[in-house]
XYZ file of C-alpha atoms in Angstrom:
667
model
C 87.473 129.759 155.468
C 86.727 133.326 155.521
C 88.726 136.073 157.275
C 86.419 136.192 160.316
C 86.854 132.409 161.202
C 90.508 132.687 161.330
C 91.724 132.619 164.972
C 94.413 135.064 164.413
C 92.636 137.633 162.431
C 89.231 137.559 164.564
C 90.765 140.031 167.190
C 90.791 143.039 164.746
C 87.083 142.950 163.933
C 84.743 144.974 166.024
C 80.916 144.617 165.600
C 79.732 146.777 163.119
C 82.936 148.006 161.520
C 83.137 149.277 158.210
C 86.726 149.189 157.851
C 89.873 147.700 159.622
C 93.606 147.749 159.677
C 95.530 144.228 160.105
C 99.022 143.704 160.752
C 101.141 142.335 157.968
C 101.421 139.361 159.725
C 97.869 138.492 160.467
C 96.920 138.279 156.484
C 97.691 134.854 155.226
C 96.879 135.638 151.195
C 99.775 138.292 151.015
C 103.243 138.168 149.473
C 104.383 139.022 152.882
C 102.996 135.747 154.400
C 104.623 133.575 151.386
C 107.957 135.255 151.949
C 108.207 134.547 155.699
C 107.236 130.657 155.019
C 109.678 130.609 152.385
C 112.247 132.110 154.803
C 111.161 128.939 156.644
C 112.268 126.819 154.226
C 108.559 126.353 152.821
C 108.434 125.598 148.914
C 105.381 127.140 147.368
C 103.516 127.702 150.730
C 100.351 128.720 149.167
C 99.968 125.151 147.561
C 101.994 123.188 150.297
C 100.340 124.778 153.299
C 97.235 126.653 152.542
C 95.711 124.605 149.767
C 96.759 121.407 151.535
C 94.770 122.497 154.414
C 91.773 123.552 152.212
C 91.960 120.104 150.556
C 92.285 118.279 153.935
C 89.204 119.937 155.510
C 87.174 118.883 152.173
C 88.455 115.395 152.501
C 87.140 115.236 156.006
C 83.715 116.264 155.071
C 83.784 113.762 152.252
C 84.539 111.205 154.653
C 81.426 112.416 156.678
C 79.139 112.601 153.287
C 78.579 116.099 153.937
C 80.498 117.157 150.556
C 81.398 115.564 147.268
C 84.947 115.295 145.781
C 86.395 118.747 144.462
C 90.041 117.870 144.181
C 91.954 114.424 143.990
C 93.786 112.804 146.559
C 97.207 114.401 146.545
C 96.207 117.011 144.248
C 98.305 119.990 144.116
C 98.130 123.570 142.520
C 99.782 123.155 138.867
C 100.929 126.982 138.973
C 104.375 127.887 139.306
C 105.467 129.547 142.651
C 106.359 133.009 140.840
C 103.077 132.881 139.158
C 101.021 131.993 142.534
C 102.979 135.107 144.189
C 102.226 137.133 141.315
C 98.184 136.422 141.244
C 98.254 136.973 145.073
C 100.228 140.483 144.704
C 97.595 141.451 142.349
C 94.766 140.378 144.584
C 96.120 141.039 148.335
C 94.832 144.614 148.489
C 91.510 143.670 147.900
C 88.830 142.983 150.735
C 88.117 139.404 149.744
C 85.834 139.058 152.571
C 83.553 141.686 151.250
C 82.751 139.820 148.080
C 79.597 138.120 148.355
C 79.386 134.447 147.145
C 77.569 135.352 144.211
C 80.647 137.480 142.749
C 82.969 135.061 144.468
C 81.534 132.346 142.270
C 81.438 134.797 138.969
C 85.220 135.270 139.374
C 85.611 131.580 139.402
C 83.650 131.315 136.000
C 85.879 133.793 134.671
C 88.973 132.284 135.179
C 87.281 128.918 133.977
C 86.091 130.634 130.402
C 89.792 131.697 130.218
C 90.781 128.414 129.954
C 88.244 127.154 127.530
C 87.508 128.685 124.201
C 85.372 128.319 121.273
C 83.145 125.186 120.889
C 84.742 124.178 123.990
C 83.511 126.929 126.087
C 79.917 127.129 124.652
C 79.738 123.308 125.551
C 79.902 124.047 129.132
C 78.154 127.609 129.920
C 74.523 128.905 128.616
C 74.698 132.698 128.526
C 73.959 134.142 131.617
C 70.784 136.247 130.518
C 69.187 133.129 129.373
C 69.996 131.101 132.792
C 68.574 134.267 135.110
C 65.209 134.373 132.920
C 64.840 130.700 132.609
C 65.121 130.680 136.530
C 62.934 133.641 136.906
C 60.048 131.844 134.798
C 60.288 128.749 137.209
C 59.049 130.725 139.840
C 61.060 128.709 142.857
C 59.183 128.200 146.023
C 60.663 128.036 149.217
C 58.990 128.044 152.659
C 58.960 126.607 156.058
C 56.706 123.848 154.712
C 58.144 123.502 151.176
C 61.143 123.998 149.322
C 61.398 122.865 145.640
C 63.634 120.140 144.424
C 65.472 121.558 141.710
C 67.265 119.603 139.318
C 69.793 119.958 136.166
C 70.429 116.054 134.567
C 73.463 117.772 132.199
C 74.559 120.709 134.533
C 77.941 121.562 133.135
C 79.616 123.935 135.135
C 76.478 124.943 137.307
C 75.286 127.719 135.818
C 71.390 127.049 136.308
C 72.065 125.330 139.981
C 73.712 128.379 140.841
C 71.060 130.737 139.759
C 68.424 128.823 141.422
C 70.496 128.637 144.865
C 70.923 132.213 144.512
C 67.123 132.901 143.882
C 65.972 130.572 146.944
C 68.476 131.852 148.916
C 67.738 135.388 148.522
C 63.928 134.491 148.726
C 64.594 133.013 152.557
C 66.541 136.198 153.165
C 63.912 138.498 151.948
C 61.369 136.556 154.034
C 60.689 139.097 157.021
C 58.359 136.081 158.732
C 61.376 134.100 159.131
C 64.024 134.725 162.659
C 67.573 134.559 161.814
C 68.077 130.791 163.233
C 65.217 130.116 160.883
C 66.673 131.538 157.541
C 70.086 130.081 158.511
C 68.270 126.738 159.111
C 66.499 126.906 155.905
C 69.261 127.956 153.766
C 71.392 125.246 155.061
C 68.535 122.716 153.872
C 68.230 124.349 150.526
C 71.986 123.758 149.916
C 72.055 120.220 151.248
C 68.581 118.728 150.342
C 67.121 120.835 147.155
C 69.959 121.369 144.456
C 70.593 118.381 142.299
C 73.099 118.543 139.240
C 74.473 115.423 137.374
C 77.131 115.258 134.537
C 79.153 112.830 132.667
C 81.700 114.946 131.470
C 85.272 113.440 131.976
C 87.571 115.796 130.014
C 86.853 118.363 131.765
C 85.354 116.469 134.919
C 82.271 118.591 135.025
C 80.446 117.515 137.801
C 83.594 118.233 139.923
C 83.808 121.654 138.196
C 80.030 122.535 139.332
C 81.187 121.245 142.607
C 83.587 124.100 143.052
C 81.636 126.543 141.432
C 78.806 125.986 143.842
C 81.322 125.864 146.808
C 82.572 129.112 145.656
C 78.673 130.600 145.693
C 77.989 129.409 149.145
C 77.867 125.644 148.660
C 75.281 123.290 147.192
C 77.472 121.030 145.796
C 76.700 117.945 148.106
C 73.839 117.090 145.474
C 76.234 116.945 142.207
C 76.942 113.626 140.940
C 79.141 112.132 138.256
C 76.612 109.745 136.111
C 75.080 109.525 132.773
C 71.889 110.797 133.661
C 69.872 109.234 130.747
C 70.839 105.703 131.932
C 67.371 105.351 133.919
C 69.303 102.166 135.568
C 72.305 104.353 136.890
C 74.425 101.271 136.258
C 77.558 101.860 138.202
C 79.074 98.330 137.240
C 81.306 99.871 134.911
C 82.880 102.106 137.463
C 85.783 100.995 139.319
C 86.464 104.063 141.813
C 84.301 103.046 144.785
C 83.440 106.328 146.120
C 81.477 107.054 142.415
C 79.750 103.583 143.099
C 78.892 104.736 146.533
C 77.583 108.478 145.179
C 75.875 106.349 142.126
C 73.938 104.249 145.064
C 73.200 107.745 146.789
C 71.992 109.158 143.665
C 69.812 106.087 142.801
C 68.347 106.271 146.312
C 67.208 109.950 146.216
C 65.816 109.558 142.733
C 63.458 106.814 144.172
C 61.933 109.196 146.481
C 58.355 109.681 146.211
C 58.563 113.534 146.101
C 60.555 113.161 142.792
C 61.508 116.919 141.569
C 59.354 120.296 141.550
C 61.417 122.010 138.745
C 64.267 121.137 136.165
C 66.380 123.723 134.643
C 68.318 122.471 131.897
C 70.349 123.000 128.689
C 70.927 119.385 127.330
C 73.472 118.863 124.410
C 71.948 119.230 121.223
C 74.428 117.097 118.963
C 75.241 114.081 120.993
C 73.314 110.956 120.467
C 72.811 107.187 121.289
C 73.470 104.575 119.363
C 72.314 100.816 118.721
C 75.470 100.141 117.292
C 77.069 100.575 120.691
C 76.200 98.092 122.914
C 76.360 100.105 126.012
C 74.235 102.711 124.302
C 71.723 100.180 123.113
C 71.104 99.290 126.745
C 70.370 102.619 127.382
C 68.085 103.356 124.058
C 65.871 100.172 124.877
C 64.616 102.037 128.165
C 63.244 104.663 126.034
C 59.771 104.502 124.681
C 60.857 107.547 122.576
C 63.513 105.168 121.047
C 60.786 102.396 119.902
C 59.561 103.072 116.237
C 55.629 103.473 116.063
C 55.208 101.989 119.540
C 56.429 99.039 118.289
C 59.463 96.757 119.959
C 61.601 97.777 116.737
C 64.426 100.287 117.955
C 65.437 103.310 116.307
C 69.376 103.299 114.901
C 69.691 106.363 117.329
C 68.523 108.895 119.170
C 69.237 112.490 120.126
C 70.332 112.737 123.594
C 68.036 116.101 123.903
C 64.876 114.237 122.969
C 66.097 111.175 125.536
C 66.201 113.773 128.138
C 62.293 115.011 127.582
C 61.336 111.684 128.521
C 64.085 111.234 131.325
C 62.547 114.274 132.908
C 59.312 113.253 132.610
C 59.763 110.311 134.770
C 61.664 112.697 137.268
C 59.174 115.333 137.550
C 56.100 115.280 139.932
C 52.895 116.143 138.229
C 52.545 119.581 137.897
C 56.379 119.999 137.918
C 57.970 122.261 135.723
C 60.398 121.599 132.853
C 62.236 124.876 131.709
C 64.553 123.959 128.649
C 66.521 124.938 125.871
C 65.853 123.175 122.924
C 67.008 122.466 119.456
C 64.153 124.215 116.992
C 64.847 121.310 114.709
C 62.919 119.290 117.012
C 60.280 121.725 117.295
C 59.825 122.019 113.275
C 61.258 118.911 111.725
C 59.237 116.205 110.549
C 61.347 113.622 111.542
C 60.601 114.757 115.006
C 56.799 114.904 115.146
C 56.826 111.857 117.294
C 58.692 114.119 120.056
C 56.298 116.586 119.974
C 53.099 114.262 120.132
C 54.955 112.832 123.160
C 55.536 116.258 124.272
C 51.692 117.367 124.161
C 50.547 113.775 125.505
C 52.234 114.410 128.882
C 52.852 118.373 129.322
C 51.111 121.600 129.318
C 53.150 124.001 126.842
C 53.202 127.362 129.228
C 55.670 129.517 127.202
C 57.912 129.010 123.902
C 60.388 131.988 123.715
C 62.445 131.991 120.305
C 66.170 133.046 120.866
C 68.166 134.715 118.583
C 70.326 132.843 115.954
C 73.284 133.848 117.682
C 72.252 133.678 121.154
C 75.051 130.757 121.457
C 77.605 132.576 119.229
C 80.500 132.423 122.042
C 80.223 128.705 121.403
C 80.673 128.915 118.038
C 77.470 127.008 117.240
C 74.791 128.296 114.582
C 71.930 126.699 115.906
C 68.403 128.295 116.258
C 67.219 127.567 119.852
C 64.123 128.144 122.070
C 63.497 128.009 125.642
C 60.306 125.651 126.190
C 58.489 125.921 129.463
C 56.590 122.872 129.948
C 54.469 121.863 132.918
C 53.905 117.912 133.781
C 50.414 116.914 133.428
C 48.340 115.873 136.396
C 46.253 113.550 133.968
C 46.665 112.870 130.223
C 43.404 114.487 129.426
C 44.132 117.745 130.754
C 43.670 120.256 128.101
C 46.290 122.587 126.684
C 45.782 126.247 127.706
C 46.604 129.352 125.553
C 50.659 129.338 125.521
C 52.747 132.462 125.907
C 55.161 133.288 123.429
C 57.996 135.606 122.434
C 60.552 136.572 119.668
C 63.734 137.298 121.647
C 66.465 139.367 119.501
C 68.251 140.215 122.467
C 68.802 137.456 125.412
C 72.224 135.651 124.893
C 73.360 137.953 122.250
C 74.512 140.246 125.189
C 77.272 137.474 126.167
C 80.045 139.150 124.355
C 83.526 137.989 123.520
C 86.213 139.565 126.038
C 87.673 141.805 122.942
C 84.229 143.803 123.270
C 84.635 147.363 124.133
C 82.969 148.104 127.468
C 80.441 150.280 126.045
C 79.605 147.650 123.445
C 78.993 145.296 126.251
C 77.094 147.591 128.820
C 74.579 148.444 125.290
C 74.493 144.801 124.825
C 73.453 144.107 128.543
C 71.081 146.930 128.705
C 68.996 145.729 125.588
C 69.001 142.065 126.862
C 67.756 143.242 130.455
C 64.962 145.411 129.226
C 64.112 142.461 126.754
C 63.975 140.088 129.760
C 61.697 142.656 131.845
C 59.108 142.696 128.627
C 59.000 138.637 128.474
C 58.669 138.628 132.706
C 55.867 141.223 132.418
C 54.017 139.734 129.356
C 54.339 136.287 131.075
C 53.339 137.464 134.526
C 49.755 139.043 132.728
C 49.594 135.705 130.859
C 49.476 133.586 134.244
C 47.273 136.188 135.941
C 44.785 135.586 132.818
C 45.459 138.663 131.124
C 45.943 137.626 127.683
C 47.781 139.954 125.198
C 49.030 139.977 121.863
C 51.834 137.290 123.192
C 49.411 134.736 124.048
C 48.076 132.129 121.481
C 45.535 129.997 121.044
C 46.052 125.870 121.902
C 44.896 125.088 118.422
C 48.097 126.639 116.967
C 50.106 124.183 118.817
C 48.792 120.895 117.313
C 51.452 120.457 114.732
C 54.809 122.094 114.775
C 55.998 124.159 118.079
C 58.506 126.408 116.523
C 57.067 130.375 116.732
C 57.599 130.813 113.163
C 54.979 128.688 112.450
C 52.754 128.819 115.417
C 52.459 132.755 115.526
C 50.135 133.861 112.983
C 52.478 136.869 111.458
C 52.860 135.329 107.891
C 51.433 137.916 105.416
C 50.237 140.169 108.703
C 50.570 143.453 106.447
C 48.352 142.400 103.804
C 45.220 143.684 105.396
C 47.134 146.933 106.065
C 47.903 147.222 102.395
C 44.593 146.486 101.315
C 43.369 149.133 103.828
C 45.504 151.559 102.174
C 44.088 151.002 98.331
C 47.055 148.906 97.561
C 46.467 145.604 95.570
C 48.075 142.779 97.007
C 49.225 139.710 95.280
C 51.104 136.366 95.577
C 54.644 136.083 94.790
C 53.757 133.346 92.178
C 51.490 135.737 90.481
C 54.382 138.505 90.124
C 56.828 136.055 88.300
C 57.369 133.250 86.055
C 59.964 130.555 86.697
C 62.501 130.355 84.136
C 66.356 129.505 83.741
C 67.697 127.127 80.954
C 68.199 123.793 82.674
C 71.420 122.186 81.275
C 74.315 119.681 81.616
C 77.547 121.500 81.975
C 79.435 118.162 81.722
C 78.067 117.662 77.959
C 80.670 120.245 76.941
C 83.535 119.260 79.136
C 86.213 121.896 77.381
C 83.699 124.903 77.767
C 84.691 127.482 80.003
C 81.560 128.422 82.267
C 81.242 131.431 84.216
C 79.594 130.341 87.404
C 77.735 133.256 89.394
C 75.934 133.626 92.942
C 74.297 136.251 95.063
C 75.754 137.973 97.915
C 73.289 138.762 101.298
C 73.749 142.732 99.313
C 71.530 141.222 96.524
C 74.103 141.476 94.092
C 75.510 138.839 91.595
C 78.848 138.528 91.513
C 81.350 135.908 89.779
C 81.959 132.781 91.971
C 84.315 131.231 89.624
C 85.414 130.156 85.938
C 85.656 126.600 85.379
C 85.455 123.889 82.235
C 82.134 121.965 81.900
C 83.892 118.812 82.838
C 85.074 120.238 86.247
C 81.445 120.925 87.578
C 80.243 118.082 89.419
C 76.691 119.082 89.510
C 74.557 117.548 86.546
C 71.808 120.146 86.833
C 72.631 123.763 86.457
C 70.607 126.916 85.234
C 71.751 129.345 82.564
C 70.569 132.770 83.318
C 70.013 135.905 80.972
C 70.286 139.635 81.599
C 67.351 141.112 83.526
C 66.315 137.676 85.146
C 65.744 137.359 88.927
C 67.764 134.546 90.800
C 66.290 133.689 94.166
C 68.659 131.677 96.337
C 66.563 128.714 97.961
C 69.341 128.793 101.214
C 69.999 132.443 101.590
C 67.095 134.088 100.206
C 66.066 134.898 104.021
C 69.499 136.834 104.488
C 68.830 139.000 101.025
C 70.191 136.870 98.589
C 67.819 137.410 95.805
C 69.630 139.298 92.682
C 68.899 140.424 89.253
C 71.275 139.589 86.324
C 73.339 142.746 84.754
C 74.022 142.455 81.412
C 77.977 141.720 81.655
C 76.844 138.212 83.404
C 74.222 137.418 80.603
C 74.729 133.520 79.872
C 76.466 132.986 82.985
C 75.139 129.919 85.336
C 73.986 129.149 88.346
C 73.519 126.311 90.718
C 70.088 124.251 90.938
C 69.955 125.896 94.501
C 68.701 128.687 92.861
C 65.366 129.578 91.174
C 65.267 131.751 88.410
C 62.388 134.182 87.641
C 61.179 136.587 84.635
C 59.336 139.434 86.087
C 58.082 141.218 83.098
C 59.718 144.714 82.196
C 62.973 146.034 84.341
C 61.109 148.239 85.925
C 58.802 145.662 87.618
C 61.699 143.292 88.253
C 63.370 146.247 90.215
C 60.435 147.131 92.188
C 60.049 143.561 93.287
C 63.339 143.157 93.857
C 63.312 145.989 96.485
C 60.255 144.753 98.050
C 61.556 141.016 98.494
C 64.742 142.284 100.313
C 62.581 144.471 102.598
C 62.627 142.840 106.295
C 58.781 142.420 106.622
C 58.565 140.344 103.564
C 62.078 138.495 104.052
C 60.279 137.845 107.572
C 57.510 136.186 105.696
C 59.683 134.201 103.249
C 61.198 133.020 106.687
C 57.912 131.855 108.207
C 57.278 130.218 104.790
C 60.539 128.438 104.729
C 61.364 124.843 106.063
C 64.052 123.845 108.503
C 65.439 125.180 111.828
C 69.071 126.464 112.186
C 69.165 126.986 108.314
C 65.740 127.974 106.625
C 65.045 126.607 102.945
C 63.106 128.710 100.843
C 61.751 125.874 98.362
C 59.795 127.322 95.422
C 56.778 127.286 95.104
C 55.743 125.568 98.147
C 54.425 128.342 100.939
C 56.987 130.714 99.148
C 54.902 131.333 96.386
C 52.110 132.818 98.864
C 54.192 135.353 100.238
C 52.141 138.572 99.753
C 53.533 141.193 97.717
C 52.040 145.127 97.856
C 51.550 146.084 93.812
C 50.977 149.380 93.662
C 49.686 150.935 90.671
C 52.211 150.466 87.569
C 53.100 154.297 87.340
C 54.494 154.485 90.893
C 55.968 150.552 90.649
C 57.870 151.924 87.323
C 59.079 155.124 89.097
C 60.332 152.860 92.187
C 62.006 150.741 89.697
C 63.826 153.460 87.528
C 65.255 154.998 90.516
C 66.458 151.501 91.335
C 67.833 150.919 88.077
C 69.712 154.345 87.921
C 71.328 153.257 91.251
C 72.702 150.561 89.457
C 73.827 152.246 86.786
C 75.370 154.817 88.793
C 77.471 152.352 90.605
C 78.573 150.163 87.365
C 80.313 153.577 86.080
C 81.711 154.418 89.538
C 83.218 150.887 89.640
C 84.599 151.542 85.838
C 86.092 155.080 87.075
C 87.870 153.141 90.063
C 89.069 150.376 88.034
C 90.499 152.817 85.507
C 92.204 154.861 88.118
C 93.633 152.037 89.724
C 94.998 150.979 86.020
C 96.908 154.368 85.951
C 98.493 153.335 88.964
C 99.596 150.149 88.132
C 100.990 151.351 85.154
C 103.502 152.863 87.540
C 104.785 149.402 88.299
C 103.608 149.374 91.907
C 101.289 146.833 91.574
C 103.781 143.650 90.232
C 103.784 140.501 91.290
C 107.179 141.309 92.960
C 105.392 144.458 94.839
C 102.949 142.198 96.267
C 105.615 139.517 97.578
C 107.652 142.318 99.123
C 104.640 143.455 100.733
C 103.439 139.734 102.067
C 106.890 139.055 103.072
C 107.113 141.750 105.769
C 103.775 142.105 106.260
C 102.736 141.732 110.383
C 100.359 139.320 111.871
C 96.559 140.140 111.253
């Protein structure tokens, strides 16, 4: 209950008053009220009086089917009385009444996130900037005659639903053609009839957390259900709780409505699958066309939940309805998921693809490349695919920094994200108004893979400019010849071999020394001084190196391609060009994979265009790079010699190191 609704305090509020002074006894949320109740014999009164009263009020609403369960029967606040009092003392001086529902809910999310760390946190939260952009793109409609029905079938803590509620509620408040009574009636209708969420999470109980979150954001939690949205039958026979069974019946009735949903905003789980080996999951798999192999009755051994949700949402959307979803890019590009992309093209118009930064989900500890996919359900299957809006994002989601980040870093990241979001919105609005720009691509580019690296024609974009400047352009495979002495290290099991790799800084370094018999890989390459080694897995990050003289005869794994590039100057020049951002972006475009890019040779990587300037200039650049390396080697030698002189004083002995480690503080 708000402070204004409290009969004890209502008398202190004057109409239009900006500030008030309340007597101590009139404020329930205070240490004074707690101490008075304790003096009367009440133990932990915030829990036994205030929370119990709240729980009973909500229980009455549950019985009247106006709300869904937030708390278990007899549930208590699981904090010590002194902890509760400390929290009250810290907050009692703030005007809690003046906090709007959005900020109130964000406070809850902050407390909630403090209890979930790492991967667990990321499982339930989508970066706020991503949520806000996706909700804006959905262009939610709410008028007297029509209110969009919004669904998230894997709602987690309710982030998308809360943003949808906030946007729709604000749209109503901004509508000057509505009377105050009409606004209140429409807001109530949106809260109670238009916002739907489903989640099957048990530990923690996500549907219940989402309801609490919605309650603190001004409610709208009466249509959030505990159920497996992927089960098209919504079978409740496995449930023992009659309240859950009743809720699932209510959900089935709501999903059977002919109007269906207008908008789905969602971030489906990327790693979860349904398996044929599990009897319960097999029953669900059998409900899906996408689970059948090549249109036959034969069932796939398993299917990812994110793929199944695409079909599930197809069933739930009305024709012309919008599906705005996050998607793992392996589905957009992987050879094994061509059938999913065909399904998408058959049932939807692809309106927008927004590629997110690889670290957009860094708070979850997930290293997975994702995109925002905006789909519009076709009204008829023959409806042609229109041009598509595209954008390569580098800031969205990356602004979701950890609590340890400084205020300045957080402000900077959010400012960059906001600026980028405005650019996306501006571009998308222009596209929808029929004003195509450089971010709009032809439907012909959407016939195979759907990741922007493949769809947007950026590969080799600089070649025309280089030629215009009078620079010869060669393909990479014309500049190098594949080399490397292949051998099996286990043929000489006692020989000590030096294994090397290349860091992102382009420098070769010793990975270790092993006997041939200790190396499990039967195929390795022996490399020679001056050769270039190119990492299949990490070249896109700059792992391209040149073997220095001191590592001549070392070995590398078969995950490297070894090149001869001609003169030392040409080799150094090519090393510098290959490690530039533009050419590495071309290597990324030529690579396969999604979350990890594989630059296989020669494949398309051999076609990467290289600016081949005239020999004199090429060698001049190469000499500068070689000179830099020579100076770095000399500096390293000087540092090592100085360190050895200091070590002669006995300050780097094993006992010295042990003494330091024994008393070192935690890092």
